[in-house]
mmCIF file of C-alpha atoms in Angstrom:
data_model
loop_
_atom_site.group_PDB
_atom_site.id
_atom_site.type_symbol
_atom_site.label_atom_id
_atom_site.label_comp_id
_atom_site.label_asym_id
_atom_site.label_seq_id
_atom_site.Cartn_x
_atom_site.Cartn_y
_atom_site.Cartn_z
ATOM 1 C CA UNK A 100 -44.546 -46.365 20.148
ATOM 2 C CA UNK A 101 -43.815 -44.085 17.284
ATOM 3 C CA UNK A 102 -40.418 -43.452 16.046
ATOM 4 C CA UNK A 103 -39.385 -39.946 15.365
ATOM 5 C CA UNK A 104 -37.422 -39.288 11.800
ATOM 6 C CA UNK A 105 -35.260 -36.247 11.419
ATOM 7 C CA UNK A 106 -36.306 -33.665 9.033
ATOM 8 C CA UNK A 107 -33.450 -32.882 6.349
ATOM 9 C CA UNK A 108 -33.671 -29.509 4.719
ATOM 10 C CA UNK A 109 -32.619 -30.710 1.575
ATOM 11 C CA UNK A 110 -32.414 -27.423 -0.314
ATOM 12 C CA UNK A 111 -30.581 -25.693 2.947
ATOM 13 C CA UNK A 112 -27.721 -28.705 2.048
ATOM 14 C CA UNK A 113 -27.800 -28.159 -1.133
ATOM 15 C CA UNK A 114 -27.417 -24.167 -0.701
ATOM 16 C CA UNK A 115 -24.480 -24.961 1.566
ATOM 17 C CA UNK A 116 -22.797 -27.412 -0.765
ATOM 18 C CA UNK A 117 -23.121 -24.636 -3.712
ATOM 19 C CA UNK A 118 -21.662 -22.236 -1.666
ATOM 20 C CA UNK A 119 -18.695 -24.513 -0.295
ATOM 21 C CA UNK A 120 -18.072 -25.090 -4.452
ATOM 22 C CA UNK A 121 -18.218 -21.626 -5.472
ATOM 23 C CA UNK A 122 -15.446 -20.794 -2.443
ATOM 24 C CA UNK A 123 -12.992 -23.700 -3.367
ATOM 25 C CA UNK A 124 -13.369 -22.511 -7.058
ATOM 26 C CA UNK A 125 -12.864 -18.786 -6.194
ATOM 27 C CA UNK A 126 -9.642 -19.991 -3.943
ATOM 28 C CA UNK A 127 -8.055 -21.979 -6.828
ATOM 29 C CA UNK A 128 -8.720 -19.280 -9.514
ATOM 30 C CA UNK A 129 -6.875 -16.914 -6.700
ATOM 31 C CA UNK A 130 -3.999 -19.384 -6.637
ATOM 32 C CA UNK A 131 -4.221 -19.579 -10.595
ATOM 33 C CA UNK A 132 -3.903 -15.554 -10.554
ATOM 34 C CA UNK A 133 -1.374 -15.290 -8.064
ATOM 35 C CA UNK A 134 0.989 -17.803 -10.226
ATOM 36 C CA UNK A 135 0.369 -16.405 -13.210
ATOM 37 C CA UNK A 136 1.217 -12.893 -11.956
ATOM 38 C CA UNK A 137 4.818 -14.557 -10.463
ATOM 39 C CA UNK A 138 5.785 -15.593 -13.784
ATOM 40 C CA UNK A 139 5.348 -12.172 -15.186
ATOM 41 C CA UNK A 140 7.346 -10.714 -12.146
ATOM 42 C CA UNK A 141 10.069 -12.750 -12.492
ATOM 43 C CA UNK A 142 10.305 -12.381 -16.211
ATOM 44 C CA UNK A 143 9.902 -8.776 -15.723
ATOM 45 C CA UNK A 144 12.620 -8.999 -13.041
ATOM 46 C CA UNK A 145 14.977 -10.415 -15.570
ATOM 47 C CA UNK A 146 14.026 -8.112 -17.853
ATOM 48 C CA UNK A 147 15.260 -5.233 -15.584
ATOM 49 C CA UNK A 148 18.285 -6.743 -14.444
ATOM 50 C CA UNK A 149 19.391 -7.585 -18.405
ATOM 51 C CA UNK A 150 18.585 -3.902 -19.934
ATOM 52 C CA UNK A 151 20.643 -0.790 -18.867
ATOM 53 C CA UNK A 152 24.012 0.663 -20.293
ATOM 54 C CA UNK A 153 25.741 -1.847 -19.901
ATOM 55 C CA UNK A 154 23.227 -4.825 -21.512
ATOM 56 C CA UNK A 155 23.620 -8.451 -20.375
ATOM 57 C CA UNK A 156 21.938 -11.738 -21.790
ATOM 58 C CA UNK A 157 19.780 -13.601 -19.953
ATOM 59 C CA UNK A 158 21.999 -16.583 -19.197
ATOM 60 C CA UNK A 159 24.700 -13.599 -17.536
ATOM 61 C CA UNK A 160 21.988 -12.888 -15.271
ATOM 62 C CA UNK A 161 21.329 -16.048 -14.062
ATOM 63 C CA UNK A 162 24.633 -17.007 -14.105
ATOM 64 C CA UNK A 163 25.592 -13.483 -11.570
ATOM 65 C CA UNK A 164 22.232 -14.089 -9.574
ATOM 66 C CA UNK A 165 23.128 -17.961 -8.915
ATOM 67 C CA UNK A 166 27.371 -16.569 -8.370
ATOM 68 C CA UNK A 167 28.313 -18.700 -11.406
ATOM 69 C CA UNK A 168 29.770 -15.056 -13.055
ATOM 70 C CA UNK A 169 32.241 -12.409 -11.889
ATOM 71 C CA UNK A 170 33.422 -9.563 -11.828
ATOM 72 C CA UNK A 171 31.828 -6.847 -13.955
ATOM 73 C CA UNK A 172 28.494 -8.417 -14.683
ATOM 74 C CA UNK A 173 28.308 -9.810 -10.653
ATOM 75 C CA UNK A 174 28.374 -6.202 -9.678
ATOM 76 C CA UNK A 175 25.836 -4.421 -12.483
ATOM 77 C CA UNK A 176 23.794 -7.437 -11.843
ATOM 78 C CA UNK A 177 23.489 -8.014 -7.502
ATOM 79 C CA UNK A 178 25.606 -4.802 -6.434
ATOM 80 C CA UNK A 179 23.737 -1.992 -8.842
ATOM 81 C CA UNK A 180 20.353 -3.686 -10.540
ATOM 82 C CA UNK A 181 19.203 -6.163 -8.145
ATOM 83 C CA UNK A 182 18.192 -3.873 -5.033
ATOM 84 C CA UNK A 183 16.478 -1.329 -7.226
ATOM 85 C CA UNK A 184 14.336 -4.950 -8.685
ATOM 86 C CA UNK A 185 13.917 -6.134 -5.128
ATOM 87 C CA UNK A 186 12.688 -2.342 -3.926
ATOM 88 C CA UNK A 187 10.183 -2.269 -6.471
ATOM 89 C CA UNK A 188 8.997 -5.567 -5.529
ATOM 90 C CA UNK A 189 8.774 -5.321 -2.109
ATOM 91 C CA UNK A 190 7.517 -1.700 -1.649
ATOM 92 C CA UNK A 191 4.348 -2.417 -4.981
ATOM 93 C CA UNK A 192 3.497 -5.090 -2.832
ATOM 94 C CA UNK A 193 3.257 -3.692 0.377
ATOM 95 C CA UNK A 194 1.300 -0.824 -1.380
ATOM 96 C CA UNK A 195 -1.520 -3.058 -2.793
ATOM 97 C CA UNK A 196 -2.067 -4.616 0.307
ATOM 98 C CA UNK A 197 -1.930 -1.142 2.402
ATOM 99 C CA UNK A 198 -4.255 0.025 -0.663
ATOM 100 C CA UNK A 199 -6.572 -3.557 -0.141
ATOM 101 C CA UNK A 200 -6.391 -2.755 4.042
ATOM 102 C CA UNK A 201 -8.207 1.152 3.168
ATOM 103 C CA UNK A 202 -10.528 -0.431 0.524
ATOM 104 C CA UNK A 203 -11.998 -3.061 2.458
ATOM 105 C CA UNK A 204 -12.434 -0.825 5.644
ATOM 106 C CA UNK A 205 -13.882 1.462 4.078
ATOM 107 C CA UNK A 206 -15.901 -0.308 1.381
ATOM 108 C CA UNK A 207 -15.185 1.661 -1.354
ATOM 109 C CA UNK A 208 -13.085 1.321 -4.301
ATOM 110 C CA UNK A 209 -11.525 4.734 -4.355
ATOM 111 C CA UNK A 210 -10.416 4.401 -0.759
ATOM 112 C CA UNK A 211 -6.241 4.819 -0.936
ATOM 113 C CA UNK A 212 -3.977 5.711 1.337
ATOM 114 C CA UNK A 213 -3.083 8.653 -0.636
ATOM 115 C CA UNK A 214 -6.244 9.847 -1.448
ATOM 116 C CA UNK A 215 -7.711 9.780 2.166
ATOM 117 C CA UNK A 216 -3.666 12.036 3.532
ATOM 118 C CA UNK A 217 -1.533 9.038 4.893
ATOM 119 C CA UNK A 218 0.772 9.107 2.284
ATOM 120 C CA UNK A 219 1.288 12.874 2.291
ATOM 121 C CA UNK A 220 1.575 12.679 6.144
ATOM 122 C CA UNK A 221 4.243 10.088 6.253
ATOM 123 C CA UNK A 222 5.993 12.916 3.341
ATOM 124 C CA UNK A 223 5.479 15.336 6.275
ATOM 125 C CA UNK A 224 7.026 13.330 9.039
ATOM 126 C CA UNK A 225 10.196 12.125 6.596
ATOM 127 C CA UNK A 226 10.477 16.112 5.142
ATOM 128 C CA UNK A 227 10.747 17.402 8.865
ATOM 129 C CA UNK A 228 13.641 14.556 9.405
ATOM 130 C CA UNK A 229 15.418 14.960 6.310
ATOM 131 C CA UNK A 230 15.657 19.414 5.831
ATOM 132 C CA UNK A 231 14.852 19.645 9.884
ATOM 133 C CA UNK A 232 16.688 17.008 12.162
ATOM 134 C CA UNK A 233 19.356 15.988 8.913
ATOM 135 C CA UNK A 234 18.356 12.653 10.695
ATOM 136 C CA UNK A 235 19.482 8.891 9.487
ATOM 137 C CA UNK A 236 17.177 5.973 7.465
ATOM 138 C CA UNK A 237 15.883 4.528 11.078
ATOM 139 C CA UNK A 238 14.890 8.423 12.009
ATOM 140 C CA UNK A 239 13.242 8.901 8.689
ATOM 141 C CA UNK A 240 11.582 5.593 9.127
ATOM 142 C CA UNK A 241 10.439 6.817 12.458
ATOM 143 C CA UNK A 242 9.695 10.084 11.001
ATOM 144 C CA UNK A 243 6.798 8.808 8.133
ATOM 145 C CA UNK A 244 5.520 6.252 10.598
ATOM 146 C CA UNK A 245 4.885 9.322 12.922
ATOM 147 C CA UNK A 246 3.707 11.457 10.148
ATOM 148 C CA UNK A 247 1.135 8.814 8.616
ATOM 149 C CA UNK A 248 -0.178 7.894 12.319
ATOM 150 C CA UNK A 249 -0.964 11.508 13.224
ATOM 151 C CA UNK A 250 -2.795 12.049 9.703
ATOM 152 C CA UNK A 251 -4.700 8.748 10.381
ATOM 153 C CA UNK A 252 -5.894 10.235 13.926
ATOM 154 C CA UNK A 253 -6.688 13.650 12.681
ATOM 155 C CA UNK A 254 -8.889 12.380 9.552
ATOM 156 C CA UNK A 255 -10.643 9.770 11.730
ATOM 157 C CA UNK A 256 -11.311 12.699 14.267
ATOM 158 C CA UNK A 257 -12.118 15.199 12.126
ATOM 159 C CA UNK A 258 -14.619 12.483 10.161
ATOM 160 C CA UNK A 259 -16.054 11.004 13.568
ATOM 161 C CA UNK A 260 -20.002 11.756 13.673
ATOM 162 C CA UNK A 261 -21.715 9.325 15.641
ATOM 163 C CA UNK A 262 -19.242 6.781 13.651
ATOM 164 C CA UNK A 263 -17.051 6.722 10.700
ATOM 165 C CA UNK A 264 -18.436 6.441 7.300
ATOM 166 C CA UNK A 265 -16.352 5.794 4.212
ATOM 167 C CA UNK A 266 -17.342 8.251 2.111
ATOM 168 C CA UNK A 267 -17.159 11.196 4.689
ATOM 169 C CA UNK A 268 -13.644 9.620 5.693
ATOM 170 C CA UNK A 269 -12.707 10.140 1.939
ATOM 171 C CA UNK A 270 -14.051 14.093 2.048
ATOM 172 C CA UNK A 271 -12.287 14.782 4.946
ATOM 173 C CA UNK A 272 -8.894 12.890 4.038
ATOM 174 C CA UNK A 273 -9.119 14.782 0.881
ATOM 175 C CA UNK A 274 -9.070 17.913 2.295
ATOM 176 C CA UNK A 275 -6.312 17.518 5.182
ATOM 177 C CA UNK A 276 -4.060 15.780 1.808
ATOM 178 C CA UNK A 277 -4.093 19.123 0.184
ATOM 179 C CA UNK A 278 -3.274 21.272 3.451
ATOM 180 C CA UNK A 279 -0.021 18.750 4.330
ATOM 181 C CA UNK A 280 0.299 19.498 0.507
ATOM 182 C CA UNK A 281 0.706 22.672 0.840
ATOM 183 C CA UNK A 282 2.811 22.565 4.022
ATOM 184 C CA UNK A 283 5.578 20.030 2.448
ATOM 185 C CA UNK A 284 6.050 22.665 -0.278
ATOM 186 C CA UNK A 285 6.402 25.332 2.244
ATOM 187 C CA UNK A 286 8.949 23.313 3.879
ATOM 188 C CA UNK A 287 10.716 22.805 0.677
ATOM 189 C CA UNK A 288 10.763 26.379 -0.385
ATOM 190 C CA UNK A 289 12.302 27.212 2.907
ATOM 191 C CA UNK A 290 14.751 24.853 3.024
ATOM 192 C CA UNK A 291 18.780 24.704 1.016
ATOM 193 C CA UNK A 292 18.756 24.674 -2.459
ATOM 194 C CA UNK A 293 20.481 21.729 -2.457
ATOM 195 C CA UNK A 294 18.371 20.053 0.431
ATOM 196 C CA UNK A 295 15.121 20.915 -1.433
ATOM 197 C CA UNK A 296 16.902 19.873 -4.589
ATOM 198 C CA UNK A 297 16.806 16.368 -3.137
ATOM 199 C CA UNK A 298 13.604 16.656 -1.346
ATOM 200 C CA UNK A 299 11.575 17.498 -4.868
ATOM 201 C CA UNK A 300 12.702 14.843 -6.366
ATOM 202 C CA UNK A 301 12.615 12.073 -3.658
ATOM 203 C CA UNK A 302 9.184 13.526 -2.983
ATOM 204 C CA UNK A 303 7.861 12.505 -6.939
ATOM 205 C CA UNK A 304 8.359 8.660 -5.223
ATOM 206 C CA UNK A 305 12.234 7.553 -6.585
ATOM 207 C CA UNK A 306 13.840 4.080 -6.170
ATOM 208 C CA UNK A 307 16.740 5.858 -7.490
ATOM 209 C CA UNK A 308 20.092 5.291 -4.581
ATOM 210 C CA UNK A 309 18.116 2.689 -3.418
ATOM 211 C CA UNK A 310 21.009 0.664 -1.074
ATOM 212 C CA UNK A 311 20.614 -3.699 0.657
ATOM 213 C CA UNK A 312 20.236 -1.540 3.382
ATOM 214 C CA UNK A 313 16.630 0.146 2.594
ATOM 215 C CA UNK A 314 15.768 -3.347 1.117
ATOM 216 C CA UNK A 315 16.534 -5.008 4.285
ATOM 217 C CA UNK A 316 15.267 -2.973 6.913
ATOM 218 C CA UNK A 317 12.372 -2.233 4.817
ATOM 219 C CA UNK A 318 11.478 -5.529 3.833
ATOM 220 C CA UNK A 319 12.227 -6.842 7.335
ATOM 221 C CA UNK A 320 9.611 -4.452 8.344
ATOM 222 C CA UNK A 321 7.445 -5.046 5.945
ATOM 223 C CA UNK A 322 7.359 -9.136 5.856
ATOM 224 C CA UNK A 323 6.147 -8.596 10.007
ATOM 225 C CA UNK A 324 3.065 -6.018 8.638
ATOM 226 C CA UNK A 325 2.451 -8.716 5.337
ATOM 227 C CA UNK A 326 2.002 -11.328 8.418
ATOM 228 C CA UNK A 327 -0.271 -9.501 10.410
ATOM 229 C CA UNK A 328 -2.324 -8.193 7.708
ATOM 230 C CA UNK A 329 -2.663 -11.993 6.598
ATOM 231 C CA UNK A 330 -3.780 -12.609 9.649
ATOM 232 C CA UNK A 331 -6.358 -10.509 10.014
ATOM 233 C CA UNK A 332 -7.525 -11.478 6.209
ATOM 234 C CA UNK A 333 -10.440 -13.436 6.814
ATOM 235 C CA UNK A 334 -11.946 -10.886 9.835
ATOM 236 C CA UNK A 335 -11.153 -7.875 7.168
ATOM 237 C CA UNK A 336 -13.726 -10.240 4.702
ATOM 238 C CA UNK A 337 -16.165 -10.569 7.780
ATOM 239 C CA UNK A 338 -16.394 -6.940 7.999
ATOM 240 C CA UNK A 339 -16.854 -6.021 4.724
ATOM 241 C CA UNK A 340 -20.426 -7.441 5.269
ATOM 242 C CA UNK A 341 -20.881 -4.702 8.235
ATOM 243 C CA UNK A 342 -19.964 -4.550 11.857
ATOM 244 C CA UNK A 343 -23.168 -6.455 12.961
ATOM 245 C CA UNK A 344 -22.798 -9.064 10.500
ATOM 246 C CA UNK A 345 -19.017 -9.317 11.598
ATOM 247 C CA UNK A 346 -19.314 -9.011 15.368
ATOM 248 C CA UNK A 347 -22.464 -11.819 15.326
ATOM 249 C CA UNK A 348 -19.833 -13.766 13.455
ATOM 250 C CA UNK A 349 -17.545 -13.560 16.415
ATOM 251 C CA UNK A 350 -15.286 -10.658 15.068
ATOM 252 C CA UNK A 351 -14.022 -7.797 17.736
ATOM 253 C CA UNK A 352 -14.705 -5.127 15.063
ATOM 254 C CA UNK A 353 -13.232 -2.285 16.757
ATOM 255 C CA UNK A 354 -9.626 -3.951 17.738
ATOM 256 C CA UNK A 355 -9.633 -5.614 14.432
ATOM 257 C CA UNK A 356 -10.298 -1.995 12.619
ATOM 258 C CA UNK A 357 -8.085 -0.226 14.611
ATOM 259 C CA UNK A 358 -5.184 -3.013 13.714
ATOM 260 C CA UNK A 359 -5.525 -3.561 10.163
ATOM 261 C CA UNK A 360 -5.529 0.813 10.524
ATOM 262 C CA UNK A 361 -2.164 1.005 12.002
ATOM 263 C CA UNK A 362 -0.860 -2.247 9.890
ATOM 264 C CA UNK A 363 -2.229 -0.030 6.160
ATOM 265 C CA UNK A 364 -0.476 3.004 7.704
ATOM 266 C CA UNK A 365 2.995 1.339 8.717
ATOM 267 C CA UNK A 366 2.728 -0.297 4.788
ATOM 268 C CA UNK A 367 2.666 2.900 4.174
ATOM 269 C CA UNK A 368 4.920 4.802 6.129
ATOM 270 C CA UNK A 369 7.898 2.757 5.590
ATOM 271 C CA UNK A 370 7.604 2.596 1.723
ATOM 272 C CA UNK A 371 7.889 6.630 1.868
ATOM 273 C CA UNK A 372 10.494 7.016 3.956
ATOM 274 C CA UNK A 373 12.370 4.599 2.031
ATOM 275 C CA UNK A 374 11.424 6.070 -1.719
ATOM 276 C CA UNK A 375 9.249 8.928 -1.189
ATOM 277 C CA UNK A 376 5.721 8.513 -1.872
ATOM 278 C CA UNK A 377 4.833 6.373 -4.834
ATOM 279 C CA UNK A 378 1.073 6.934 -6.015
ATOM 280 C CA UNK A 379 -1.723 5.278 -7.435
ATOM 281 C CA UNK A 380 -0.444 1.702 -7.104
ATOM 282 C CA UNK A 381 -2.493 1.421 -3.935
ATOM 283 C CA UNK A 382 -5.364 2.384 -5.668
ATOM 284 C CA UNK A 383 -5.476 0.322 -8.834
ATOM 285 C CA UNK A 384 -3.549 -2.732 -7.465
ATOM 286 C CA UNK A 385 -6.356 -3.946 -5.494
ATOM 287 C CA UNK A 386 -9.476 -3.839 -8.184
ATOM 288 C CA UNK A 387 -6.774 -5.111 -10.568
ATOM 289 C CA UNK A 388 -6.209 -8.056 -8.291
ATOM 290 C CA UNK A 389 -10.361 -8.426 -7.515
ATOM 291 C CA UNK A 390 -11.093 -8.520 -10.602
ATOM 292 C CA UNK A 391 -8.523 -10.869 -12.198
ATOM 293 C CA UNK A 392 -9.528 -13.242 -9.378
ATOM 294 C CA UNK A 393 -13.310 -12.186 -9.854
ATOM 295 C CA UNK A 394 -13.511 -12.514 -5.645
ATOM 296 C CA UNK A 395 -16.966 -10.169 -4.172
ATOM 297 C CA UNK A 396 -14.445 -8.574 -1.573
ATOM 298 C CA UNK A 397 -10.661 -7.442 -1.605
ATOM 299 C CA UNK A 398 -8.209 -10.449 -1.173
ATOM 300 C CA UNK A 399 -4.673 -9.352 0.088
ATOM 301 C CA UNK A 400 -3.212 -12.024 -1.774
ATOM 302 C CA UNK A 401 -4.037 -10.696 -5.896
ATOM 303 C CA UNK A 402 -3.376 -7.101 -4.738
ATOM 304 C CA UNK A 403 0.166 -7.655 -3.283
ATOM 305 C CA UNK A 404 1.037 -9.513 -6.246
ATOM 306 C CA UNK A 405 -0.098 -6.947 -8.963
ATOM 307 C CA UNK A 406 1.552 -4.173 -6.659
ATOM 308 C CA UNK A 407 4.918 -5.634 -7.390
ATOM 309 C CA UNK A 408 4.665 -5.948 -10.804
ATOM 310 C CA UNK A 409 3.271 -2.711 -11.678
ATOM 311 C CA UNK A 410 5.924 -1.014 -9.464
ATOM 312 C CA UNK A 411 8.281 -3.518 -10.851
ATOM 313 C CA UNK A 412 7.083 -2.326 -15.011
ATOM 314 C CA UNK A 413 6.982 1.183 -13.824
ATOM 315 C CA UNK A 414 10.038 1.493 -12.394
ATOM 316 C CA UNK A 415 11.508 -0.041 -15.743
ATOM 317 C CA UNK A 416 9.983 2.115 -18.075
ATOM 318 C CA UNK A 417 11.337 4.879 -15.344
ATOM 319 C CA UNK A 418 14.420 4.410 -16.485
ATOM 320 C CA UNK A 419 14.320 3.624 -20.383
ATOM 321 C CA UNK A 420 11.142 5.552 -21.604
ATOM 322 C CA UNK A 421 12.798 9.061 -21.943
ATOM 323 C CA UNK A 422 16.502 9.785 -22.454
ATOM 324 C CA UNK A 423 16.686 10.852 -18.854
ATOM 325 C CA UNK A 424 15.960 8.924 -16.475
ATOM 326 C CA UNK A 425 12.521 9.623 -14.481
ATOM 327 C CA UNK A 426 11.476 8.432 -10.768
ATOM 328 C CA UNK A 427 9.305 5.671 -11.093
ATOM 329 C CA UNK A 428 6.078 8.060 -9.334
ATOM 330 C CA UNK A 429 5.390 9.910 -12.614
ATOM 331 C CA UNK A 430 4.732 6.546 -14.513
ATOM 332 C CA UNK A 431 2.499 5.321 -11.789
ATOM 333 C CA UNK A 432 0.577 8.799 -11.506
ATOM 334 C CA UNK A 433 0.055 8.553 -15.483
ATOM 335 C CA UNK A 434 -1.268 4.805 -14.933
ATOM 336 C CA UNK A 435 -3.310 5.550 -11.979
ATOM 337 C CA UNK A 436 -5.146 8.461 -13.049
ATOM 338 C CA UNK A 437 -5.792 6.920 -16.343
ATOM 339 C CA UNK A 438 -7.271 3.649 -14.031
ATOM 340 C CA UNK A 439 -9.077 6.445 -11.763
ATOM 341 C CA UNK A 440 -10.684 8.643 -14.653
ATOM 342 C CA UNK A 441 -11.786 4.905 -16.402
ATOM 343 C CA UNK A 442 -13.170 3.766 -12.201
ATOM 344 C CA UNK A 443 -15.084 7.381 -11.727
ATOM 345 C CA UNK A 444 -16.844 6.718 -15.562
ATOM 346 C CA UNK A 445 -17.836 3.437 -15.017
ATOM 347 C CA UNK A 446 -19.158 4.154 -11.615
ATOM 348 C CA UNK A 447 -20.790 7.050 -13.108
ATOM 349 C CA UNK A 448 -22.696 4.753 -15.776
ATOM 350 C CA UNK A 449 -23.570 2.339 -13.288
ATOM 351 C CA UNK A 450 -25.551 4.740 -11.063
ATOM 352 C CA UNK A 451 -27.462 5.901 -14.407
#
């Protein structure tokens, strides 16, 4: 009677182990990243809440934030400084993740929100409420969510040919950007000089009036779309090895796309209608993040993180970089399109 012995595929084990390794490593240099990038927020958060006309020391602001302090420095500190600091935090990092969402669908690293017309249409849908309806901060969050969901359905229409490929998504997204473009100035041309006054300059992307209010309801909305989008983070990574890959995997690729759509587009939407459209951060935050984790795909994590702070730094040197104040969407468009013109040239030598 012979006794049978189980073949061990030594090499297969030792493939799997290597692999198992290289994850755990990648996950703790995330976690490195990701706590490294919270220091500098909250030293850059200090930073902001210390500088200003009316300049505090460091030990005033944590004295006001912990309500050790009174009085005059309490209120520049938590009533005037802190909801601009918390805006910029919350809003940069709902940005890099709705800019992470687009990238990883689409597999490709110049995939943004604003680039492909969401951004524009949520300006749209909060122009029509503000010079139109004259309608409150619920019906101009209503407004840009409506606005960015109809631009999402008309690109991914207008791109649909026997399926949806990133870089025809781009093309087409491009081109329906520039005629909502076009339209918001109309609408701003034909509207009260004091009305389009407002509108210009909310429409360069402003934390400027920012109220507790916005940064409640905002962030309230936006902690529920961090969740799902968190959720979905490791079906997101299936995918970006293709729909067969992710659906043998066990992924429902088509309610899982259609989600993480409507979760990048609500990121979106309720950043604009709370400080206009703020661009670039969306883009760059998310290869920022990849590559200071070194990770093959988008991580949500990294890119939420470096959102914040560079809204966070932009918004500060906003305010102290010229002698009048600027909103904090011309810094990032000088940041980002320095960040896209290096991305297009490196891509450009790489495919030499």
């Amino acid at each position: 009677m012979s006794t049978h012995i189980p073949r061990v595929d030594f090499g297969r084990r030792v493939l799997v182990l290597r692999r198992r390794r290289i994850a755990v490593r990648l996950q703790w240099r995330s976690v490195v990243v990701c706590t490294v990038l919270a220091v500098a927020i909250a030293c850059t958060a200090v930073l902001a809440l210390m500088t200003g006309s009316y300049p505090l020391s460091p030990g005033q602001v944590l004295s006001a934030l912990t309500g050790r302090e009174t009085g005059i420095v309490h209120d520049v500190v938590v009533e005037w400084r802190l909801p601009r600091v918390a805006a910029a935090l919350v809003f940069g990092a709902a940005l890099g993740v709705s800019g992470a969402v687009f990238q990883s669908l689409l597999r490709n690293p110049l995939a943004d929100p604003g680039i492909v017309g969401l951004s524009q249409g949520s300006y749209t849908g909060a122009l029509i409420v503000i010079l139109v309806v004259n309608g409150t901060y619920v019906q101009l969050v209503g407004g840009a969510l409506l606005g960015g969901m109809a631009t999402a359905v008309a690109v991914y229409v207008l791109a649909y040919r026997r399926g949806v490929q990133g870089f025809r998504l781009i093309i087409v997204g491009i081109g329906v950007s520039a005629m909502l473009g076009s339209l918001n100035t109309w609408l701003i041309l034909k509207a009260d000089l004091d009305q389009a006054m407002s509108a210009a300059a909310w429409g360069a992307g402003s934390l400027n009036g920012v109220s507790w209010k916005q940064v409640v309801v905002g962030g309230a909305c936006i902690a529920v779309l961090l969740m799902l989008a968190g959720m979905s983070g490791r079906p997101m990574r299936q995918m970006e090895l293709g729909d067969d890959a992710a659906a043998s995997q066990g992924v429902r690729v088509s309610p899982v796309r259609l989600g993480l759509i409507l979760v990048g587009v609500a990121l979106t939407a309720t950043v604009t209608a709370a400080s206009g459209p703020i661009a670039f951060i969306s883009l760059v935050a998310p290869q920022i993040g990849r590559r200071l984790a070194r990770t093959a795909g988008i991580t949500l994590a990294p890119a939420a993180f470096v959102g914040a702070l560079l809204c966070l730094a932009s918004d500060h040197l906003a305010q102290h970089v010229a002698p009048t104040p600027l909103p904090v969407g011309i810094v990032t468009v000088v940041l980002g399109g320095g960040y896209l013109g290096y991305l297009l040239f490196t891509e450009a030598r790489r495919r030499l």
